Amino acid sequence: MLDPIAKLIVTESGAACHEIPLCDFPLRLGRSPSADVCIDDRWVSRYHCEIDYEKNALTVRDLGSKHGTYLNGQPVKQARLRPGDELSLGLSRFIVQGQSESDLIQVAERAYA
């Protein structure tokens, strides 16, 4: 496994862990046991959203979830993730933690060179 580019810090969730490293992409989050990150939250779809690294940026993309994906309280279909952002799926909440955007880009470029 590569060093994480960033991580999601669990603030409220049915997730079994407290931190989710962001290093293997794309990373699917959902209620299904076959999702990359399984979240025990009845308001989360089986495959709720996907986090990816593309064009030197972390992005989140809703996968057609019933209750939507929210970034900083706003519904999104696809959006860029930045350190300090709050990602909400159902009743689950996560904070994006990482270095500055320029540092994240440098770490990612080394990992994927």
PDB file of N, CA and C in Angstrom:
ATOM      1  N   MET A   1       0.843  -1.176   0.000  1.00  0.00           N
ATOM      2  CA  MET A   1       0.000   0.000   0.000  1.00  0.00           C
ATOM      3  C   MET A   1       0.889   1.241   0.000  1.00  0.00           C
ATOM      4  N   LEU A   2       0.505   2.225  -0.761  1.00  0.00           N
ATOM      5  CA  LEU A   2       1.244   3.479  -0.836  1.00  0.00           C
ATOM      6  C   LEU A   2       0.983   4.320   0.407  1.00  0.00           C
ATOM      7  N   ASP A   3       1.870   5.291   0.654  1.00  0.00           N
ATOM      8  CA  ASP A   3       1.628   6.237   1.738  1.00  0.00           C
ATOM      9  C   ASP A   3       0.377   7.031   1.407  1.00  0.00           C
ATOM     10  N   PRO A   4      -0.448   7.304   2.406  1.00  0.00           N
ATOM     11  CA  PRO A   4      -1.673   8.066   2.114  1.00  0.00           C
ATOM     12  C   PRO A   4      -1.383   9.498   1.685  1.00  0.00           C
ATOM     13  N   ILE A   5      -2.147   9.959   0.715  1.00  0.00           N
ATOM     14  CA  ILE A   5      -2.075  11.347   0.259  1.00  0.00           C
ATOM     15  C   ILE A   5      -2.734  12.236   1.304  1.00  0.00           C
ATOM     16  N   ALA A   6      -3.811  11.734   1.865  1.00  0.00           N
ATOM     17  CA  ALA A   6      -4.569  12.440   2.897  1.00  0.00           C
ATOM     18  C   ALA A   6      -5.366  11.375   3.627  1.00  0.00           C
ATOM     19  N   LYS A   7      -6.245  11.785   4.529  1.00  0.00           N
ATOM     20  CA  LYS A   7      -7.121  10.825   5.187  1.00  0.00           C
ATOM     21  C   LYS A   7      -8.425  11.499   5.565  1.00  0.00           C
ATOM     22  N   LEU A   8      -9.423  10.651   5.744  1.00  0.00           N
ATOM     23  CA  LEU A   8     -10.706  11.112   6.245  1.00  0.00           C
ATOM     24  C   LEU A   8     -10.746  10.797   7.727  1.00  0.00           C
ATOM     25  N   ILE A   9     -11.037  11.788   8.532  1.00  0.00           N
ATOM     26  CA  ILE A   9     -11.174  11.598   9.968  1.00  0.00           C
ATOM     27  C   ILE A   9     -12.663  11.434  10.252  1.00  0.00           C
ATOM     28  N   VAL A  10     -13.021  10.318  10.861  1.00  0.00           N
ATOM     29  CA  VAL A  10     -14.415  10.014  11.153  1.00  0.00           C
ATOM     30  C   VAL A  10     -14.850  10.847  12.352  1.00  0.00           C
ATOM     31  N   THR A  11     -15.898  11.660  12.182  1.00  0.00           N
ATOM     32  CA  THR A  11     -16.410  12.446  13.310  1.00  0.00           C
ATOM     33  C   THR A  11     -17.726  11.869  13.817  1.00  0.00           C
ATOM     34  N   GLU A  12     -18.565  11.354  12.910  1.00  0.00           N
ATOM     35  CA  GLU A  12     -19.814  10.668  13.262  1.00  0.00           C
ATOM     36  C   GLU A  12     -20.031   9.623  12.193  1.00  0.00           C
ATOM     37  N   SER A  13     -20.165   8.353  12.606  1.00  0.00           N
ATOM     38  CA  SER A  13     -20.325   7.347  11.571  1.00  0.00           C
ATOM     39  C   SER A  13     -20.552   5.966  12.142  1.00  0.00           C
ATOM     40  N   GLY A  14     -20.966   5.081  11.244  1.00  0.00           N
ATOM     41  CA  GLY A  14     -21.007   3.668  11.534  1.00  0.00           C
ATOM     42  C   GLY A  14     -19.740   2.991  11.046  1.00  0.00           C
ATOM     43  N   ALA A  15     -18.759   3.751  10.589  1.00  0.00           N
ATOM     44  CA  ALA A  15     -17.501   3.170  10.119  1.00  0.00           C
ATOM     45  C   ALA A  15     -16.774   2.518  11.288  1.00  0.00           C
ATOM     46  N   ALA A  16     -16.103   1.418  11.022  1.00  0.00           N
ATOM     47  CA  ALA A  16     -15.436   0.655  12.077  1.00  0.00           C
ATOM     48  C   ALA A  16     -14.130   1.294  12.530  1.00  0.00           C
ATOM     49  N   CYS A  17     -13.594   2.230  11.774  1.00  0.00           N
ATOM     50  CA  CYS A  17     -12.310   2.834  12.123  1.00  0.00           C
ATOM     51  C   CYS A  17     -12.489   4.329  12.374  1.00  0.00           C
ATOM     52  N   HIS A  18     -11.428   4.966  12.843  1.00  0.00           N
ATOM     53  CA  HIS A  18     -11.492   6.397  13.133  1.00  0.00           C
ATOM     54  C   HIS A  18     -10.828   7.238  12.060  1.00  0.00           C
ATOM     55  N   GLU A  19      -9.985   6.592  11.244  1.00  0.00           N
ATOM     56  CA  GLU A  19      -9.312   7.281  10.139  1.00  0.00           C
ATOM     57  C   GLU A  19      -9.368   6.391   8.908  1.00  0.00           C
ATOM     58  N   ILE A  20      -9.567   7.014   7.767  1.00  0.00           N
ATOM     59  CA  ILE A  20      -9.575   6.281   6.505  1.00  0.00           C
ATOM     60  C   ILE A  20      -8.456   6.862   5.646  1.00  0.00           C
ATOM     61  N   PRO A  21      -7.369   6.097   5.438  1.00  0.00           N
ATOM     62  CA  PRO A  21      -6.281   6.622   4.605  1.00  0.00           C
ATOM     63  C   PRO A  21      -6.711   6.705   3.143  1.00  0.00           C
ATOM     64  N   LEU A  22      -6.315   7.768   2.487  1.00  0.00           N
ATOM     65  CA  LEU A  22      -6.622   7.944   1.063  1.00  0.00           C
ATOM     66  C   LEU A  22      -5.335   7.696   0.287  1.00  0.00           C
ATOM     67  N   CYS A  23      -5.206   6.464  -0.208  1.00  0.00           N
ATOM     68  CA  CYS A  23      -3.984   6.125  -0.940  1.00  0.00           C
ATOM     69  C   CYS A  23      -4.239   5.210  -2.132  1.00  0.00           C
ATOM     70  N   ASP A  24      -5.265   4.383  -2.105  1.00  0.00           N
ATOM     71  CA  ASP A  24      -5.596   3.497  -3.225  1.00  0.00           C
ATOM     72  C   ASP A  24      -6.849   4.047  -3.902  1.00  0.00           C
ATOM     73  N   PHE A  25      -6.733   4.356  -5.182  1.00  0.00           N
ATOM     74  CA  PHE A  25      -7.838   5.008  -5.879  1.00  0.00           C
ATOM     75  C   PHE A  25      -8.291   4.197  -7.080  1.00  0.00           C
ATOM     76  N   PRO A  26      -9.557   4.316  -7.471  1.00  0.00           N
ATOM     77  CA  PRO A  26     -10.626   5.008  -6.765  1.00  0.00           C
ATOM     78  C   PRO A  26     -11.027   4.239  -5.507  1.00  0.00           C
ATOM     79  N   LEU A  27     -11.580   4.938  -4.535  1.00  0.00           N
ATOM     80  CA  LEU A  27     -11.982   4.391  -3.251  1.00  0.00           C
ATOM     81  C   LEU A  27     -13.493   4.564  -3.125  1.00  0.00           C
ATOM     82  N   ARG A  28     -14.225   3.441  -3.126  1.00  0.00           N
ATOM     83  CA  ARG A  28     -15.694   3.512  -3.043  1.00  0.00           C
ATOM     84  C   ARG A  28     -16.145   3.399  -1.589  1.00  0.00           C
ATOM     85  N   LEU A  29     -17.003   4.318  -1.184  1.00  0.00           N
ATOM     86  CA  LEU A  29     -17.573   4.304   0.156  1.00  0.00           C
ATOM     87  C   LEU A  29     -19.038   3.940   0.048  1.00  0.00           C
ATOM     88  N   GLY A  30     -19.504   3.067   0.936  1.00  0.00           N
ATOM     89  CA  GLY A  30     -20.902   2.687   0.906  1.00  0.00           C
ATOM     90  C   GLY A  30     -21.241   1.680   1.977  1.00  0.00           C
ATOM     91  N   ARG A  31     -22.490   1.269   1.989  1.00  0.00           N
ATOM     92  CA  ARG A  31     -22.997   0.328   2.985  1.00  0.00           C
ATOM     93  C   ARG A  31     -22.673  -1.118   2.626  1.00  0.00           C
ATOM     94  N   SER A  32     -22.381  -1.407   1.363  1.00  0.00           N
ATOM     95  CA  SER A  32     -22.124  -2.776   0.925  1.00  0.00           C
ATOM     96  C   SER A  32     -20.824  -3.320   1.527  1.00  0.00           C
ATOM     97  N   PRO A  33     -20.825  -4.581   1.943  1.00  0.00           N
ATOM     98  CA  PRO A  33     -19.588  -5.190   2.433  1.00  0.00           C
ATOM     99  C   PRO A  33     -18.486  -5.222   1.373  1.00  0.00           C
ATOM    100  N   SER A  34     -18.851  -5.122   0.103  1.00  0.00           N
ATOM    101  CA  SER A  34     -17.830  -5.133  -0.949  1.00  0.00           C
ATOM    102  C   SER A  34     -17.328  -3.725  -1.315  1.00  0.00           C
ATOM    103  N   ALA A  35     -17.847  -2.697  -0.652  1.00  0.00           N
ATOM    104  CA  ALA A  35     -17.314  -1.343  -0.859  1.00  0.00           C
ATOM    105  C   ALA A  35     -15.911  -1.296  -0.254  1.00  0.00           C
ATOM    106  N   ASP A  36     -15.070  -0.407  -0.753  1.00  0.00           N
ATOM    107  CA  ASP A  36     -13.714  -0.284  -0.209  1.00  0.00           C
ATOM    108  C   ASP A  36     -13.751   0.162   1.246  1.00  0.00           C
ATOM    109  N   VAL A  37     -14.692   1.041   1.574  1.00  0.00           N
ATOM    110  CA  VAL A  37     -14.929   1.471   2.949  1.00  0.00           C
ATOM    111  C   VAL A  37     -16.401   1.222   3.241  1.00  0.00           C
ATOM    112  N   CYS A  38     -16.658   0.253   4.126  1.00  0.00           N
ATOM    113  CA  CYS A  38     -18.033  -0.113   4.473  1.00  0.00           C
ATOM    114  C   CYS A  38     -18.505   0.747   5.644  1.00  0.00           C
ATOM    115  N   ILE A  39     -19.645   1.412   5.460  1.00  0.00           N
ATOM    116  CA  ILE A  39     -20.204   2.309   6.471  1.00  0.00           C
ATOM    117  C   ILE A  39     -21.565   1.769   6.901  1.00  0.00           C
ATOM    118  N   ASP A  40     -21.690   1.459   8.184  1.00  0.00           N
ATOM    119  CA  ASP A  40     -22.931   0.918   8.738  1.00  0.00           C
ATOM    120  C   ASP A  40     -23.862   2.074   9.100  1.00  0.00           C
ATOM    121  N   ASP A  41     -24.542   2.579   8.087  1.00  0.00           N
ATOM    122  CA  ASP A  41     -25.439   3.732   8.240  1.00  0.00           C
ATOM    123  C   ASP A  41     -26.579   3.499   7.253  1.00  0.00           C
ATOM    124  N   ARG A  42     -27.791   3.304   7.749  1.00  0.00           N
ATOM    125  CA  ARG A  42     -28.910   2.963   6.855  1.00  0.00           C
ATOM    126  C   ARG A  42     -29.230   4.051   5.850  1.00  0.00           C
ATOM    127  N   TRP A  43     -28.733   5.267   6.044  1.00  0.00           N
ATOM    128  CA  TRP A  43     -28.967   6.366   5.117  1.00  0.00           C
ATOM    129  C   TRP A  43     -27.909   6.433   4.025  1.00  0.00           C
ATOM    130  N   VAL A  44     -26.922   5.544   4.094  1.00  0.00           N
ATOM    131  CA  VAL A  44     -25.857   5.474   3.087  1.00  0.00           C
ATOM    132  C   VAL A  44     -26.224   4.394   2.081  1.00  0.00           C
ATOM    133  N   SER A  45     -26.084   4.688   0.796  1.00  0.00           N
ATOM    134  CA  SER A  45     -26.374   3.718  -0.261  1.00  0.00           C
ATOM    135  C   SER A  45     -25.300   2.627  -0.290  1.00  0.00           C
ATOM    136  N   ARG A  46     -25.629   1.504  -0.936  1.00  0.00           N
ATOM    137  CA  ARG A  46     -24.654   0.405  -1.022  1.00  0.00           C
ATOM    138  C   ARG A  46     -23.327   0.881  -1.594  1.00  0.00           C
ATOM    139  N   TYR A  47     -23.380   1.637  -2.667  1.00  0.00           N
ATOM    140  CA  TYR A  47     -22.191   2.290  -3.241  1.00  0.00           C
ATOM    141  C   TYR A  47     -22.549   3.765  -3.336  1.00  0.00           C
ATOM    142  N   HIS A  48     -22.185   4.518  -2.330  1.00  0.00           N
ATOM    143  CA  HIS A  48     -22.662   5.888  -2.156  1.00  0.00           C
ATOM    144  C   HIS A  48     -21.847   6.902  -2.962  1.00  0.00           C
ATOM    145  N   CYS A  49     -20.527   6.870  -2.774  1.00  0.00           N
ATOM    146  CA  CYS A  49     -19.675   7.826  -3.479  1.00  0.00           C
ATOM    147  C   CYS A  49     -18.296   7.216  -3.696  1.00  0.00           C
ATOM    148  N   GLU A  50     -17.510   7.918  -4.488  1.00  0.00           N
ATOM    149  CA  GLU A  50     -16.177   7.453  -4.838  1.00  0.00           C
ATOM    150  C   GLU A  50     -15.201   8.612  -4.676  1.00  0.00           C
ATOM    151  N   ILE A  51     -14.064   8.341  -4.060  1.00  0.00           N
ATOM    152  CA  ILE A  51     -13.004   9.341  -3.960  1.00  0.00           C
ATOM    153  C   ILE A  51     -11.901   8.916  -4.914  1.00  0.00           C
ATOM    154  N   ASP A  52     -11.417   9.871  -5.701  1.00  0.00           N
ATOM    155  CA  ASP A  52     -10.393   9.566  -6.688  1.00  0.00           C
ATOM    156  C   ASP A  52      -9.323  10.646  -6.660  1.00  0.00           C
ATOM    157  N   TYR A  53      -8.199  10.319  -7.229  1.00  0.00           N
ATOM    158  CA  TYR A  53      -7.109  11.276  -7.391  1.00  0.00           C
ATOM    159  C   TYR A  53      -6.900  11.433  -8.888  1.00  0.00           C
ATOM    160  N   GLU A  54      -7.116  12.640  -9.390  1.00  0.00           N
ATOM    161  CA  GLU A  54      -6.951  12.906 -10.815  1.00  0.00           C
ATOM    162  C   GLU A  54      -6.542  14.354 -11.017  1.00  0.00           C
ATOM    163  N   LYS A  55      -5.675  14.557 -11.962  1.00  0.00           N
ATOM    164  CA  LYS A  55      -5.212  15.907 -12.295  1.00  0.00           C
ATOM    165  C   LYS A  55      -4.719  16.655 -11.056  1.00  0.00           C
ATOM    166  N   ASN A  56      -3.889  15.968 -10.247  1.00  0.00           N
ATOM    167  CA  ASN A  56      -3.288  16.554  -9.046  1.00  0.00           C
ATOM    168  C   ASN A  56      -4.311  17.036  -8.030  1.00  0.00           C
ATOM    169  N   ALA A  57      -5.471  16.385  -7.967  1.00  0.00           N
ATOM    170  CA  ALA A  57      -6.500  16.792  -7.010  1.00  0.00           C
ATOM    171  C   ALA A  57      -7.280  15.570  -6.528  1.00  0.00           C
ATOM    172  N   LEU A  58      -7.682  15.611  -5.282  1.00  0.00           N
ATOM    173  CA  LEU A  58      -8.609  14.626  -4.752  1.00  0.00           C
ATOM    174  C   LEU A  58     -10.018  15.085  -5.090  1.00  0.00           C
ATOM    175  N   THR A  59     -10.846  14.163  -5.566  1.00  0.00           N
ATOM    176  CA  THR A  59     -12.226  14.507  -5.897  1.00  0.00           C
ATOM    177  C   THR A  59     -13.172  13.473  -5.279  1.00  0.00           C
ATOM    178  N   VAL A  60     -14.384  13.901  -5.015  1.00  0.00           N
ATOM    179  CA  VAL A  60     -15.441  13.009  -4.583  1.00  0.00           C
ATOM    180  C   VAL A  60     -16.530  13.062  -5.647  1.00  0.00           C
ATOM    181  N   ARG A  61     -17.103  11.888  -5.946  1.00  0.00           N
ATOM    182  CA  ARG A  61     -18.171  11.810  -6.944  1.00  0.00           C
ATOM    183  C   ARG A  61     -19.297  10.952  -6.376  1.00  0.00           C
ATOM    184  N   ASP A  62     -20.498  11.503  -6.358  1.00  0.00           N
ATOM    185  CA  ASP A  62     -21.675  10.762  -5.915  1.00  0.00           C
ATOM    186  C   ASP A  62     -21.974   9.672  -6.937  1.00  0.00           C
ATOM    187  N   LEU A  63     -22.310   8.468  -6.462  1.00  0.00           N
ATOM    188  CA  LEU A  63     -22.580   7.340  -7.357  1.00  0.00           C
ATOM    189  C   LEU A  63     -24.076   7.072  -7.506  1.00  0.00           C
ATOM    190  N   GLY A  64     -24.867   8.155  -7.514  1.00  0.00           N
ATOM    191  CA  GLY A  64     -26.312   8.014  -7.664  1.00  0.00           C
ATOM    192  C   GLY A  64     -26.995   7.627  -6.365  1.00  0.00           C
ATOM    193  N   SER A  65     -26.423   8.047  -5.254  1.00  0.00           N
ATOM    194  CA  SER A  65     -26.975   7.704  -3.940  1.00  0.00           C
ATOM    195  C   SER A  65     -28.377   8.295  -3.763  1.00  0.00           C
ATOM    196  N   LYS A  66     -29.181   7.622  -2.957  1.00  0.00           N
ATOM    197  CA  LYS A  66     -30.555   8.068  -2.727  1.00  0.00           C
ATOM    198  C   LYS A  66     -30.614   9.362  -1.917  1.00  0.00           C
ATOM    199  N   HIS A  67     -29.721   9.490  -0.909  1.00  0.00           N
ATOM    200  CA  HIS A  67     -29.784  10.639  -0.005  1.00  0.00           C
ATOM    201  C   HIS A  67     -28.705  11.682  -0.260  1.00  0.00           C
ATOM    202  N   GLY A  68     -27.874  11.476  -1.255  1.00  0.00           N
ATOM    203  CA  GLY A  68     -26.914  12.487  -1.669  1.00  0.00           C
ATOM    204  C   GLY A  68     -25.601  12.492  -0.903  1.00  0.00           C
ATOM    205  N   THR A  69     -24.634  13.146  -1.508  1.00  0.00           N
ATOM    206  CA  THR A  69     -23.306  13.365  -0.941  1.00  0.00           C
ATOM    207  C   THR A  69     -23.172  14.861  -0.717  1.00  0.00           C
ATOM    208  N   TYR A  70     -22.701  15.235   0.463  1.00  0.00           N
ATOM    209  CA  TYR A  70     -22.613  16.650   0.827  1.00  0.00           C
ATOM    210  C   TYR A  70     -21.172  17.017   1.153  1.00  0.00           C
ATOM    211  N   LEU A  71     -20.761  18.163   0.657  1.00  0.00           N
ATOM    212  CA  LEU A  71     -19.439  18.702   0.951  1.00  0.00           C
ATOM    213  C   LEU A  71     -19.640  20.072   1.580  1.00  0.00           C
ATOM    214  N   ASN A  72     -19.203  20.207   2.815  1.00  0.00           N
ATOM    215  CA  ASN A  72     -19.383  21.454   3.573  1.00  0.00           C
ATOM    216  C   ASN A  72     -20.849  21.898   3.595  1.00  0.00           C
ATOM    217  N   GLY A  73     -21.740  20.912   3.740  1.00  0.00           N
ATOM    218  CA  GLY A  73     -23.162  21.203   3.867  1.00  0.00           C
ATOM    219  C   GLY A  73     -23.910  21.402   2.560  1.00  0.00           C
ATOM    220  N   GLN A  74     -23.220  21.339   1.435  1.00  0.00           N
ATOM    221  CA  GLN A  74     -23.849  21.548   0.124  1.00  0.00           C
ATOM    222  C   GLN A  74     -23.884  20.238  -0.661  1.00  0.00           C
ATOM    223  N   PRO A  75     -25.017  19.908  -1.298  1.00  0.00           N
ATOM    224  CA  PRO A  75     -25.063  18.682  -2.097  1.00  0.00           C
ATOM    225  C   PRO A  75     -24.145  18.801  -3.313  1.00  0.00           C
ATOM    226  N   VAL A  76     -23.433  17.708  -3.613  1.00  0.00           N
ATOM    227  CA  VAL A  76     -22.528  17.711  -4.764  1.00  0.00           C
ATOM    228  C   VAL A  76     -22.694  16.425  -5.567  1.00  0.00           C
ATOM    229  N   LYS A  77     -22.506  16.539  -6.858  1.00  0.00           N
ATOM    230  CA  LYS A  77     -22.407  15.360  -7.730  1.00  0.00           C
ATOM    231  C   LYS A  77     -20.940  14.990  -7.888  1.00  0.00           C
ATOM    232  N   GLN A  78     -20.103  16.008  -8.030  1.00  0.00           N
ATOM    233  CA  GLN A  78     -18.659  15.826  -8.097  1.00  0.00           C
ATOM    234  C   GLN A  78     -18.015  17.124  -7.616  1.00  0.00           C
ATOM    235  N   ALA A  79     -16.961  16.983  -6.802  1.00  0.00           N
ATOM    236  CA  ALA A  79     -16.304  18.175  -6.268  1.00  0.00           C
ATOM    237  C   ALA A  79     -14.886  17.835  -5.842  1.00  0.00           C
ATOM    238  N   ARG A  80     -14.075  18.867  -5.785  1.00  0.00           N
ATOM    239  CA  ARG A  80     -12.699  18.727  -5.317  1.00  0.00           C
ATOM    240  C   ARG A  80     -12.685  18.711  -3.790  1.00  0.00           C
ATOM    241  N   LEU A  81     -11.848  17.831  -3.207  1.00  0.00           N
ATOM    242  CA  LEU A  81     -11.692  17.756  -1.763  1.00  0.00           C
ATOM    243  C   LEU A  81     -10.444  18.518  -1.351  1.00  0.00           C
ATOM    244  N   ARG A  82     -10.576  19.330  -0.320  1.00  0.00           N
ATOM    245  CA  ARG A  82      -9.451  20.114   0.198  1.00  0.00           C
ATOM    246  C   ARG A  82      -9.312  19.841   1.693  1.00  0.00           C
ATOM    247  N   PRO A  83      -8.104  19.990   2.234  1.00  0.00           N
ATOM    248  CA  PRO A  83      -7.935  19.808   3.687  1.00  0.00           C
ATOM    249  C   PRO A  83      -8.901  20.702   4.464  1.00  0.00           C
ATOM    250  N   GLY A  84      -9.557  20.109   5.477  1.00  0.00           N
ATOM    251  CA  GLY A  84     -10.513  20.844   6.300  1.00  0.00           C
ATOM    252  C   GLY A  84     -11.955  20.715   5.843  1.00  0.00           C
ATOM    253  N   ASP A  85     -12.187  20.200   4.634  1.00  0.00           N
ATOM    254  CA  ASP A  85     -13.554  20.014   4.141  1.00  0.00           C
ATOM    255  C   ASP A  85     -14.280  18.962   4.977  1.00  0.00           C
ATOM    256  N   GLU A  86     -15.609  19.131   5.106  1.00  0.00           N
ATOM    257  CA  GLU A  86     -16.442  18.120   5.754  1.00  0.00           C
ATOM    258  C   GLU A  86     -17.238  17.378   4.686  1.00  0.00           C
ATOM    259  N   LEU A  87     -17.077  16.068   4.645  1.00  0.00           N
ATOM    260  CA  LEU A  87     -17.794  15.200   3.722  1.00  0.00           C
ATOM    261  C   LEU A  87     -18.880  14.489   4.516  1.00  0.00           C
ATOM    262  N   SER A  88     -20.135  14.548   4.034  1.00  0.00           N
ATOM    263  CA  SER A  88     -21.265  13.939   4.732  1.00  0.00           C
ATOM    264  C   SER A  88     -21.969  12.954   3.822  1.00  0.00           C
ATOM    265  N   LEU A  89     -22.169  11.737   4.339  1.00  0.00           N
ATOM    266  CA  LEU A  89     -22.914  10.684   3.649  1.00  0.00           C
ATOM    267  C   LEU A  89     -23.926  10.156   4.647  1.00  0.00           C
ATOM    268  N   GLY A  90     -25.208  10.302   4.380  1.00  0.00           N
ATOM    269  CA  GLY A  90     -26.210   9.881   5.345  1.00  0.00           C
ATOM    270  C   GLY A  90     -26.000  10.615   6.660  1.00  0.00           C
ATOM    271  N   LEU A  91     -25.918   9.866   7.755  1.00  0.00           N
ATOM    272  CA  LEU A  91     -25.661  10.456   9.067  1.00  0.00           C
ATOM    273  C   LEU A  91     -24.164  10.469   9.395  1.00  0.00           C
ATOM    274  N   SER A  92     -23.336  10.013   8.482  1.00  0.00           N
ATOM    275  CA  SER A  92     -21.891   9.901   8.701  1.00  0.00           C
ATOM    276  C   SER A  92     -21.170  11.160   8.254  1.00  0.00           C
ATOM    277  N   ARG A  93     -20.197  11.578   9.069  1.00  0.00           N
ATOM    278  CA  ARG A  93     -19.444  12.799   8.797  1.00  0.00           C
ATOM    279  C   ARG A  93     -17.947  12.512   8.856  1.00  0.00           C
ATOM    280  N   PHE A  94     -17.223  13.125   7.931  1.00  0.00           N
ATOM    281  CA  PHE A  94     -15.777  12.952   7.839  1.00  0.00           C
ATOM    282  C   PHE A  94     -15.130  14.307   7.577  1.00  0.00           C
ATOM    283  N   ILE A  95     -13.951  14.515   8.137  1.00  0.00           N
ATOM    284  CA  ILE A  95     -13.159  15.711   7.853  1.00  0.00           C
ATOM    285  C   ILE A  95     -11.953  15.282   7.023  1.00  0.00           C
ATOM    286  N   VAL A  96     -11.706  15.983   5.931  1.00  0.00           N
ATOM    287  CA  VAL A  96     -10.531  15.705   5.099  1.00  0.00           C
ATOM    288  C   VAL A  96      -9.324  16.290   5.815  1.00  0.00           C
ATOM    289  N   GLN A  97      -8.361  15.437   6.098  1.00  0.00           N
ATOM    290  CA  GLN A  97      -7.150  15.897   6.768  1.00  0.00           C
ATOM    291  C   GLN A  97      -5.959  15.624   5.872  1.00  0.00           C
ATOM    292  N   GLY A  98      -5.103  16.594   5.778  1.00  0.00           N
ATOM    293  CA  GLY A  98      -3.902  16.438   4.985  1.00  0.00           C
ATOM    294  C   GLY A  98      -3.060  17.682   5.111  1.00  0.00           C
ATOM    295  N   GLN A  99      -2.049  17.707   4.314  1.00  0.00           N
ATOM    296  CA  GLN A  99      -1.174  18.863   4.286  1.00  0.00           C
ATOM    297  C   GLN A  99      -1.829  19.929   3.418  1.00  0.00           C
ATOM    298  N   SER A 100      -1.104  21.006   3.142  1.00  0.00           N
ATOM    299  CA  SER A 100      -1.633  22.020   2.235  1.00  0.00           C
ATOM    300  C   SER A 100      -1.829  21.395   0.861  1.00  0.00           C
ATOM    301  N   GLU A 101      -2.648  22.020   0.034  1.00  0.00           N
ATOM    302  CA  GLU A 101      -2.903  21.476  -1.308  1.00  0.00           C
ATOM    303  C   GLU A 101      -1.618  21.290  -2.100  1.00  0.00           C
ATOM    304  N   SER A 102      -0.689  22.249  -2.029  1.00  0.00           N
ATOM    305  CA  SER A 102       0.556  22.121  -2.793  1.00  0.00           C
ATOM    306  C   SER A 102       1.390  20.953  -2.266  1.00  0.00           C
ATOM    307  N   ASP A 103       1.403  20.737  -0.938  1.00  0.00           N
ATOM    308  CA  ASP A 103       2.120  19.595  -0.377  1.00  0.00           C
ATOM    309  C   ASP A 103       1.459  18.285  -0.785  1.00  0.00           C
ATOM    310  N   LEU A 104       0.118  18.248  -0.800  1.00  0.00           N
ATOM    311  CA  LEU A 104      -0.592  17.041  -1.227  1.00  0.00           C
ATOM    312  C   LEU A 104      -0.252  16.693  -2.667  1.00  0.00           C
ATOM    313  N   ILE A 105      -0.161  17.696  -3.515  1.00  0.00           N
ATOM    314  CA  ILE A 105       0.179  17.470  -4.919  1.00  0.00           C
ATOM    315  C   ILE A 105       1.573  16.870  -5.030  1.00  0.00           C
ATOM    316  N   GLN A 106       2.535  17.399  -4.278  1.00  0.00           N
ATOM    317  CA  GLN A 106       3.899  16.880  -4.329  1.00  0.00           C
ATOM    318  C   GLN A 106       3.960  15.438  -3.838  1.00  0.00           C
ATOM    319  N   VAL A 107       3.263  15.119  -2.731  1.00  0.00           N
ATOM    320  CA  VAL A 107       3.240  13.754  -2.219  1.00  0.00           C
ATOM    321  C   VAL A 107       2.625  12.820  -3.255  1.00  0.00           C
ATOM    322  N   ALA A 108       1.517  13.236  -3.849  1.00  0.00           N
ATOM    323  CA  ALA A 108       0.835  12.405  -4.841  1.00  0.00           C
ATOM    324  C   ALA A 108       1.693  12.196  -6.076  1.00  0.00           C
ATOM    325  N   GLU A 109       2.392  13.225  -6.525  1.00  0.00           N
ATOM    326  CA  GLU A 109       3.239  13.086  -7.708  1.00  0.00           C
ATOM    327  C   GLU A 109       4.359  12.080  -7.454  1.00  0.00           C
ATOM    328  N   ARG A 110       4.930  12.080  -6.245  1.00  0.00           N
ATOM    329  CA  ARG A 110       5.973  11.103  -5.917  1.00  0.00           C
ATOM    330  C   ARG A 110       5.388   9.697  -5.878  1.00  0.00           C
ATOM    331  N   ALA A 111       4.194   9.556  -5.305  1.00  0.00           N
ATOM    332  CA  ALA A 111       3.584   8.233  -5.156  1.00  0.00           C
ATOM    333  C   ALA A 111       3.172   7.635  -6.495  1.00  0.00           C
ATOM    334  N   TYR A 112       2.776   8.474  -7.429  1.00  0.00           N
ATOM    335  CA  TYR A 112       2.247   7.980  -8.707  1.00  0.00           C
ATOM    336  C   TYR A 112       3.157   8.254  -9.883  1.00  0.00           C
ATOM    337  N   ALA A 113       4.417   8.583  -9.612  1.00  0.00           N
ATOM    338  CA  ALA A 113       5.379   8.864 -10.696  1.00  0.00           C
ATOM    339  C   ALA A 113       5.791   7.590 -11.396  1.00  0.00           C
TER     340      ALA A 113
END
